[in-house]
Tab-separated table of C-alpha atoms in Angstrom:
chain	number	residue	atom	x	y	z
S	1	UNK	CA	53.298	-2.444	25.891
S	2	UNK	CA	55.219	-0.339	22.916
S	3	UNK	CA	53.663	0.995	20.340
S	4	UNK	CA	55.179	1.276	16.856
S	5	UNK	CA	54.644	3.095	13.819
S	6	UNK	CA	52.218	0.822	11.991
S	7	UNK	CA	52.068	-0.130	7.896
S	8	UNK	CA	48.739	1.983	7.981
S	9	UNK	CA	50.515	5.189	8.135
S	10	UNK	CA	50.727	7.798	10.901
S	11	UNK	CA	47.710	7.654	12.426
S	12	UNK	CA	48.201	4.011	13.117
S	13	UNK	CA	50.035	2.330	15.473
S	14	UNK	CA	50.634	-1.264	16.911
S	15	UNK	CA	51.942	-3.419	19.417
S	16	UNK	CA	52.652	-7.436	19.426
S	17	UNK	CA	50.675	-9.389	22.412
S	18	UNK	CA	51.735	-13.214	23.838
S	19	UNK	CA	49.113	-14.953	25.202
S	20	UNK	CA	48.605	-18.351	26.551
S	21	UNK	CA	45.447	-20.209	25.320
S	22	UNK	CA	43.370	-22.694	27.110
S	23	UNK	CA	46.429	-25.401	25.957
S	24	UNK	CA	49.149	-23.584	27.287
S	25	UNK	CA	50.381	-22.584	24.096
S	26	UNK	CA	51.507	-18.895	23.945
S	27	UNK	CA	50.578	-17.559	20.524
S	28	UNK	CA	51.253	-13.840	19.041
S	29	UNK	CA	48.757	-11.572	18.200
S	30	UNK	CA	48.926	-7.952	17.094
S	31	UNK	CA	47.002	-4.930	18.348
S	32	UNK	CA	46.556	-1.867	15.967
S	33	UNK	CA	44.411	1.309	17.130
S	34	UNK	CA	43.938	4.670	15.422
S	35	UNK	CA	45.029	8.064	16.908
S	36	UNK	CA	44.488	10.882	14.470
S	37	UNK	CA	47.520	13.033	14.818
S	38	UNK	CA	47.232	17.145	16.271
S	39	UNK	CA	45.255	19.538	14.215
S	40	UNK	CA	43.658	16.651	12.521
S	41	UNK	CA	40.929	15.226	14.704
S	42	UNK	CA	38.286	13.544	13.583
S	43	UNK	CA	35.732	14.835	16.081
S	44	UNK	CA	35.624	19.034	16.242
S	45	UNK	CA	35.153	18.411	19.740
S	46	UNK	CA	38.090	19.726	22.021
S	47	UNK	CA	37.206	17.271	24.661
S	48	UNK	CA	39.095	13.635	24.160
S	49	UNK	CA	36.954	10.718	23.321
S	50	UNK	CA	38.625	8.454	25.489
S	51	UNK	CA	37.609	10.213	28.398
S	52	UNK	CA	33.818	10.467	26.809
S	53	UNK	CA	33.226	7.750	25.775
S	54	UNK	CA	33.872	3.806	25.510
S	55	UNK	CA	36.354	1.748	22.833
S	56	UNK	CA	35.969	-0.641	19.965
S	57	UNK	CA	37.615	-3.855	19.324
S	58	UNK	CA	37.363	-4.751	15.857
S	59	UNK	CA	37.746	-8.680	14.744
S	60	UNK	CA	38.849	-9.249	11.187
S	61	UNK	CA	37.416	-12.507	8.718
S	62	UNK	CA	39.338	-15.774	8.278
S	63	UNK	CA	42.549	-15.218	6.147
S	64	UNK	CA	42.096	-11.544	6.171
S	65	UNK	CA	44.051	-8.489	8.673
S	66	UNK	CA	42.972	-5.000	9.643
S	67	UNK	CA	43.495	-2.563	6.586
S	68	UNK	CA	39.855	-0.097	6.873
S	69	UNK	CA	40.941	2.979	7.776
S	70	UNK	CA	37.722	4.616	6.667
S	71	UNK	CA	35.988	2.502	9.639
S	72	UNK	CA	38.560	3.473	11.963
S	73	UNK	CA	37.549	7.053	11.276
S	74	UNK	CA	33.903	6.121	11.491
S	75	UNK	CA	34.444	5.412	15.056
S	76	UNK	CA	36.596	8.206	16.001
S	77	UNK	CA	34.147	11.085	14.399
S	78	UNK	CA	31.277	9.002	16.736
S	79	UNK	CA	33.815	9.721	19.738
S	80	UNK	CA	35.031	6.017	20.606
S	81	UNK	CA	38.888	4.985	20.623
S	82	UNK	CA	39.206	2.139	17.707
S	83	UNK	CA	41.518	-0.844	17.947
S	84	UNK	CA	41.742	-3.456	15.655
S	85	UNK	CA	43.467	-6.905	16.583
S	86	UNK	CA	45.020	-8.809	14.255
S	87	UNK	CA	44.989	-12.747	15.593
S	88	UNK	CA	47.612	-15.076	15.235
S	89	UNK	CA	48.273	-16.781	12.355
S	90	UNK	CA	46.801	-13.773	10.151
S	91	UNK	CA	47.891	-10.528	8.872
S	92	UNK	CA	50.487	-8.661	11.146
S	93	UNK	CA	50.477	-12.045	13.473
S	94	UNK	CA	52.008	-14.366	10.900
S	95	UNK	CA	54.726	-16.579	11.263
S	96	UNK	CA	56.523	-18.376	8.899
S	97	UNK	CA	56.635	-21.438	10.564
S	98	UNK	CA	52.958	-21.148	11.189
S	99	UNK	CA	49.977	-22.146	8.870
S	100	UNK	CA	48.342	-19.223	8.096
S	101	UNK	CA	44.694	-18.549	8.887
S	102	UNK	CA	44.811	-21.791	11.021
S	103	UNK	CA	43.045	-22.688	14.861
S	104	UNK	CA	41.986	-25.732	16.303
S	105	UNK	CA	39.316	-24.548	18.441
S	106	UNK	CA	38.311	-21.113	18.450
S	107	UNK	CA	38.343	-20.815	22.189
S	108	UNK	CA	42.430	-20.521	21.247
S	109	UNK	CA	41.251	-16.909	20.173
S	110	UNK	CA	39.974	-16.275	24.161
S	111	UNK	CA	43.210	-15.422	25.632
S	112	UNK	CA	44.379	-12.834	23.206
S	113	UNK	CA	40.793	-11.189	22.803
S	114	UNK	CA	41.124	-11.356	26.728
S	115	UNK	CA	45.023	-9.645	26.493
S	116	UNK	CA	43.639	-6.729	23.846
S	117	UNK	CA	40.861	-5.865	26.246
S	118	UNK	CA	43.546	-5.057	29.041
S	119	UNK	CA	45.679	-3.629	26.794
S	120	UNK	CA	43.109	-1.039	25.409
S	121	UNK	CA	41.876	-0.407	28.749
S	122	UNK	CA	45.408	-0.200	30.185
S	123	UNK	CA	45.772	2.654	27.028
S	124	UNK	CA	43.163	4.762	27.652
S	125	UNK	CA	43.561	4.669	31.490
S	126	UNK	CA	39.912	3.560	32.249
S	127	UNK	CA	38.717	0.873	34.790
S	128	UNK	CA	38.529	-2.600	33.188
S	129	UNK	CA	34.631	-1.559	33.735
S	130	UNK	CA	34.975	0.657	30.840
S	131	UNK	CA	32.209	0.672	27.804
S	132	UNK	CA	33.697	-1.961	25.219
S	133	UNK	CA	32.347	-2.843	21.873
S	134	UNK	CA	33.016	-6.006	20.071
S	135	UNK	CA	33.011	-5.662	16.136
S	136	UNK	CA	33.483	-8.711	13.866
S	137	UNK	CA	33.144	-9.436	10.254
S	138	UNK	CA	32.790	-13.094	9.178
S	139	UNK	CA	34.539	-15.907	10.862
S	140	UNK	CA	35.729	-13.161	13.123
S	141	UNK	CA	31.944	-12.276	13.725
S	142	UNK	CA	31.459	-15.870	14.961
S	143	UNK	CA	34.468	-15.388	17.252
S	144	UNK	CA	33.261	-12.214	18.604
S	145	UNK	CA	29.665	-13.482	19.432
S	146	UNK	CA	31.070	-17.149	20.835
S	147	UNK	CA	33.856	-15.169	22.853
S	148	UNK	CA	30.957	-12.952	24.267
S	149	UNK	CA	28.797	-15.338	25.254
S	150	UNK	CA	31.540	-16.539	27.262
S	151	UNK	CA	32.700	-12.802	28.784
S	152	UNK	CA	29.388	-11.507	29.171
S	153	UNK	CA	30.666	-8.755	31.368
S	154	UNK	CA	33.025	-7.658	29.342
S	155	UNK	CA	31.135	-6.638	26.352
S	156	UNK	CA	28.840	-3.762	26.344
S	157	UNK	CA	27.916	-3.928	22.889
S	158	UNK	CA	28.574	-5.998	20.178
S	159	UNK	CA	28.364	-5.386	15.861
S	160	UNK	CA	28.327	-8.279	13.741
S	161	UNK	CA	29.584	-6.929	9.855
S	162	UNK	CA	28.158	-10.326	7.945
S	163	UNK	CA	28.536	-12.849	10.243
S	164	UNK	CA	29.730	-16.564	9.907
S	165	UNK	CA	26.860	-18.153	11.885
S	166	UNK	CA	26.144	-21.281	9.612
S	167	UNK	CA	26.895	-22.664	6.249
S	168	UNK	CA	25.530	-22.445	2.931
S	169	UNK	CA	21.854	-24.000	3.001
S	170	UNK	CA	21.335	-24.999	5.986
S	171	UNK	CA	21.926	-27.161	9.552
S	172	UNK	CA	21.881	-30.345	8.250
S	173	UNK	CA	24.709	-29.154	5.231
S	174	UNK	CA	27.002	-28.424	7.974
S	175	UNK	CA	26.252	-31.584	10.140
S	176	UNK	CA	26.738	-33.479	6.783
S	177	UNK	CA	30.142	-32.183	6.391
S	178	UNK	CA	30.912	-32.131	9.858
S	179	UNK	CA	30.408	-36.031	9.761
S	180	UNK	CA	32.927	-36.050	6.962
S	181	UNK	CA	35.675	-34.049	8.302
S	182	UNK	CA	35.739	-34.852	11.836
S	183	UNK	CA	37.219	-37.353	11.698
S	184	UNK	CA	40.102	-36.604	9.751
S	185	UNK	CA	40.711	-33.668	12.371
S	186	UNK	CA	41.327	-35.851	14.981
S	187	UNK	CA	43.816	-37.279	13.430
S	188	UNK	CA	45.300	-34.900	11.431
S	189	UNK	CA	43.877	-32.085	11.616
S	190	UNK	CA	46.371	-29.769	9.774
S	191	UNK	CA	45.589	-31.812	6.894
S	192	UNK	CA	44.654	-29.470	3.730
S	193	UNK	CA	41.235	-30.381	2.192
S	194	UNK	CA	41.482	-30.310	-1.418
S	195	UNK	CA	37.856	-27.710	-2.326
S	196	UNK	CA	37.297	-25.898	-5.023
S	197	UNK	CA	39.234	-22.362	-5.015
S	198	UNK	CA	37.454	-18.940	-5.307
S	199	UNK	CA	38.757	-15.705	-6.031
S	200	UNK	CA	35.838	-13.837	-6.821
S	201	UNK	CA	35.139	-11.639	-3.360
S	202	UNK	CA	38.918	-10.386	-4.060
S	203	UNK	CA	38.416	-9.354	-7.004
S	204	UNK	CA	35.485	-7.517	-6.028
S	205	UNK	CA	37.286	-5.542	-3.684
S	206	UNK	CA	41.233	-5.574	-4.802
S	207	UNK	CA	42.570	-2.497	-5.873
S	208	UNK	CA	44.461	-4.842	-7.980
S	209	UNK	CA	41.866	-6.502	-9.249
S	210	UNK	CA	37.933	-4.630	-9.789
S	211	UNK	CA	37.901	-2.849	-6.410
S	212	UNK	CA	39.285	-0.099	-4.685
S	213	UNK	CA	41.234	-1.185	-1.958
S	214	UNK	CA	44.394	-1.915	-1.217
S	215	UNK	CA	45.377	-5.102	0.078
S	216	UNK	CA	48.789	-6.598	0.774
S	217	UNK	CA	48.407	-10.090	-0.392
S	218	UNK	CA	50.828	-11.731	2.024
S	219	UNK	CA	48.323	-10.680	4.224
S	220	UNK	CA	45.163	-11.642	2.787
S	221	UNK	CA	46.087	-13.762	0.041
S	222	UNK	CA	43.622	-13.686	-3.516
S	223	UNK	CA	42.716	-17.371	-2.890
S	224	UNK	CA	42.494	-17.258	0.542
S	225	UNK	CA	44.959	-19.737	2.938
S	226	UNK	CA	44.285	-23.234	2.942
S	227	UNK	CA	40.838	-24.707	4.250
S	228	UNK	CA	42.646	-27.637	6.953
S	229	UNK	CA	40.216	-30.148	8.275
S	230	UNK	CA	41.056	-28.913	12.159
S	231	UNK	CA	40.032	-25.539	11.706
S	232	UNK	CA	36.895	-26.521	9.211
S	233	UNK	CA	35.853	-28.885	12.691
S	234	UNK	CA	36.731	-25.556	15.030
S	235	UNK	CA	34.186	-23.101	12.686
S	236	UNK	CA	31.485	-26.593	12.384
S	237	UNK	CA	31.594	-25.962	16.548
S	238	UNK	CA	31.047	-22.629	16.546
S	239	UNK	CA	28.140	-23.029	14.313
S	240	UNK	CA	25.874	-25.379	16.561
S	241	UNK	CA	26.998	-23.615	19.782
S	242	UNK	CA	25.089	-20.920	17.865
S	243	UNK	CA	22.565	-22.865	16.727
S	244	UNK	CA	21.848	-23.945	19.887
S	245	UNK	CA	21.304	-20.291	21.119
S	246	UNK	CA	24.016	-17.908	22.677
S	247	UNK	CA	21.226	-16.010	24.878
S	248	UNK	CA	22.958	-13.046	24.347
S	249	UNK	CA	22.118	-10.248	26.727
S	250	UNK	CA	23.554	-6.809	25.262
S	251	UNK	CA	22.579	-5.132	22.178
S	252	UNK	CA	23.600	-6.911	19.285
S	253	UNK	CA	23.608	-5.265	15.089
S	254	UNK	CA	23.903	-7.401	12.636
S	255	UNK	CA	24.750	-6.176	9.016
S	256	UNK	CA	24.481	-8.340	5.581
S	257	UNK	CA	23.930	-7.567	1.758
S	258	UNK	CA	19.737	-7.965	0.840
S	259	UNK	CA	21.460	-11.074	-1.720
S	260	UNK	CA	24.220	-13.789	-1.951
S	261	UNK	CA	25.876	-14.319	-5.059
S	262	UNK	CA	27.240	-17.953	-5.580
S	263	UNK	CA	29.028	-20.146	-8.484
S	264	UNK	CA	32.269	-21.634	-9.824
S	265	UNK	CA	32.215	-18.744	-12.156
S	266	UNK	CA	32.654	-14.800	-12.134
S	267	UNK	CA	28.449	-13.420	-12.320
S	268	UNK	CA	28.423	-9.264	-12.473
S	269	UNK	CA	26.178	-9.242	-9.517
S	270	UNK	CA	28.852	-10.225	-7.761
S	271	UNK	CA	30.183	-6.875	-7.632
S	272	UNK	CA	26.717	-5.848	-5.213
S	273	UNK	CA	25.945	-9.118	-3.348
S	274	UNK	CA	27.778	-11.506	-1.136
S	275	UNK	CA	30.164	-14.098	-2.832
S	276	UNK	CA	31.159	-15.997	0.245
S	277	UNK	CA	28.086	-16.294	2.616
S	278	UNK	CA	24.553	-17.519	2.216
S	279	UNK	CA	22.666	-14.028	3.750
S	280	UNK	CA	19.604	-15.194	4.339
S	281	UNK	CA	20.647	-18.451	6.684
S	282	UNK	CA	23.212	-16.078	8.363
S	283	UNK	CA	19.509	-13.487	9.107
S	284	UNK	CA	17.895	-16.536	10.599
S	285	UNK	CA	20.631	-17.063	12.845
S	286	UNK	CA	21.054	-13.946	14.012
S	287	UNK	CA	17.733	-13.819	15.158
S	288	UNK	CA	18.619	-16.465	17.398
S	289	UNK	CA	21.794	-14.784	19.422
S	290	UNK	CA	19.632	-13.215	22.163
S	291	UNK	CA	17.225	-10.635	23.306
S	292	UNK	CA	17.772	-7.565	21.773
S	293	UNK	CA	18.870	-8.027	17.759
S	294	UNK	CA	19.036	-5.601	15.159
S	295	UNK	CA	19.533	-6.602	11.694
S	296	UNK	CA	20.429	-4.066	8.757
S	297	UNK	CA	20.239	-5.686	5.354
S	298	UNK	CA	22.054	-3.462	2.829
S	299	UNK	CA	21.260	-3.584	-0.754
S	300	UNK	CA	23.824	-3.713	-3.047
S	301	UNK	CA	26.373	-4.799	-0.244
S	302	UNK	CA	29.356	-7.298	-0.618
S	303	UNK	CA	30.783	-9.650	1.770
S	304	UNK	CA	32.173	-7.269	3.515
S	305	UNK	CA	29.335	-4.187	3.985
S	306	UNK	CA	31.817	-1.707	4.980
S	307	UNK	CA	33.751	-2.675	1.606
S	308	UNK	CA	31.138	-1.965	-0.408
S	309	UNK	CA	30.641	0.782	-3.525
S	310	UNK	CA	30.580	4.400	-1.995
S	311	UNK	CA	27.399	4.616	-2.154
S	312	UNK	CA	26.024	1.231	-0.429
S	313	UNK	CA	28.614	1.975	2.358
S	314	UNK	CA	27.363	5.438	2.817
S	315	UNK	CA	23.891	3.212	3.705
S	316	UNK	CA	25.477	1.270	5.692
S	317	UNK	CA	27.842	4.102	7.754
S	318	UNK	CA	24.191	5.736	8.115
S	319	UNK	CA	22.455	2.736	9.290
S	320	UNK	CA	25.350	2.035	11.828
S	321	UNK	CA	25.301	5.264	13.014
S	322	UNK	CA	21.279	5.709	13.991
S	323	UNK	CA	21.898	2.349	15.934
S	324	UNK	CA	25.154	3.800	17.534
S	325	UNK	CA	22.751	6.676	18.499
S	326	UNK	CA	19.539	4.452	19.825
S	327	UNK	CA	21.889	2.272	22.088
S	328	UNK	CA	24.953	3.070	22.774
S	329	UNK	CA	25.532	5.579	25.481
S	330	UNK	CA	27.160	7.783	23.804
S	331	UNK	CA	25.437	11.130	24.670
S	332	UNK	CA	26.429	13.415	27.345
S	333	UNK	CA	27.504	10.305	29.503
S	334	UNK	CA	28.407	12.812	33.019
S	335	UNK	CA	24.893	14.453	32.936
S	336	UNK	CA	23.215	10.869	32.369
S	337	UNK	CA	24.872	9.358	35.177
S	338	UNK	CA	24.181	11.903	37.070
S	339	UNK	CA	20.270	11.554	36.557
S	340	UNK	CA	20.375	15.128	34.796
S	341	UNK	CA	17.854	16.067	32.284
């Protein structure tokens, strides 16, 4: 494990992982986490957080990396350690010889989610018992949920930012398309399918563009990679195992925008809804990923709710924050344990 000086600046590092998926085929990934340098904490409190409290694993979207430091600060000022993890064939994980933003199954995702865990754990020099939260934003929302309804033990808590839990209209929309493209996955399933292109959530949120951040388009490119019939049948998978229920037994927050915004062409309210995902199928299904769901609809939120206008992510940093505070132990830990009052 070697951490280097990370394109995120100095309070950012990384390291590369190699891990074997269920195939046998070893596949990079890339680990970033945040350490605020001396004299510029984020938390006024003297005592470390790693030794307080538990650490966050954040999964980033389908042909998208890890570039929000202003969540990685979030997490640190609520006293958790935040990685991020970059998985292969996206961002800092890319490969020339690779297509980018491509999997065959998303189980191939298990064995480097698996690796980052040890690694963190390894890094803040905590039993692998440790408090661990799962974060993911779109497809890597569906990853996180699927991978811990798999590792049940090894999440504590999980956050879902807009969630890839079914298409656009409904069930029987995907299982039409499903019926479609299946077959052509079989047989080849890096085979690009030829579907409309969309730039509009980019431009929403480009510094480049409308928005205010800055992206490195290698990295998450304004069109997106392209959609290849294998990985179109992995996220089809996904979407009826959670259909079918992921009985999910930790706390689970789920986050969208109140509206979608949808077209072949640029609409202004696209700049305070989500352009990618149909919101309202993706709050039906979150209802369904176990016991205890919360979801936090944010008005005026894009895609991405922690990309968002100052002011709608100020909601949402809030909202995050009171549920942080109901459920995650993250209050005078010792004295708790200890059955103190």
């Amino acid at each position: 494990m070697e951490w280097t000086a990370d394109i995120l600046g100095t309070d950012f590092q990384s390291c590369g992982l190699e891990a074997a998926g269920p195939d046998g085929v070893i596949r990079h990934a890339t680990l970033i986490r945040y350490r605020a340098q001396p004299g510029i904490q984020a938390s006024d409190d003297p005592q470390p957080p790693a030794k307080r409290y538990g650490a966050i694993l954040f999964l980033h979207g389908w042909s998208d990396y890890f570039f929000n430091t202003e969540l990685a600060g979030f997490w640190a000022d609520q006293g958790y350690d935040f990685y991020a993890l970059d998985m292969h064939n996206h961002g800092r994980s890319l490969r020339a010889d690779m297509p980018g933003g491509y999997v065959a199954n998303l189980t191939d995702y298990d064995a480097e989610i698996e690796e980052a865990i040890t690694t963190i754990h390894a890094d803040r020099g905590v039993s692998p018992t440790g408090s661990l939260t799962l974060m993911g934003h779109s497809t890597g929302g569906l990853v996180a949920a699927l991978w811990a309804s798999r590792h049940p033990d090894r999440v504590q808590y999980l956050v879902l930012d807009s969630p890839w839990l079914e298409m656009h209209g409904s069930s029987l929309v995907r299982r039409a398309a499903q019926a479609m493209v299946s077959p052509l996955a079989r047989i080849r399933p890096e085979t690009i399918l030829r579907l409309p292109e969309r730039g509009f959530y980019f431009r929403s949120i480009s510094s480049t563009a409308e928005g205010e951040w800055t992206l490195d388009e290698n990295y998450r490119p304004p069109l997106a990679f392209p959609v290849r019939a294998g990985w179109l049948s992995a996220v089809f998978a996904g979407h009826a195992q959670v259909a079918r229920g992921l009985m999910l037994e930790m706390p689970v927050l789920v986050l969208t925008s109140t509206t979608s915004a949808n077209g072949m062409v640029w609409q202004e309210s696209m700049r305070r809804s989500d352009a990618v995902l149909d919101v309202g199928v993706i709050a039906l299904r979150a209802m369904a990923l176990g016991r205890t769901v919360t979801l936090e609809r944010i008005d005026g939120a894009l895609h991405d709710v922690f990309l968002s206008a100052p002011a709608v992510r100020k909601d949402a940093y809030a909202r995050l924050a009171r549920w942080v505070n109901g459920f995650m132990d993250n209050k005078e830990p010792e004295r708790r344990r200890g059955g103190d009052t």
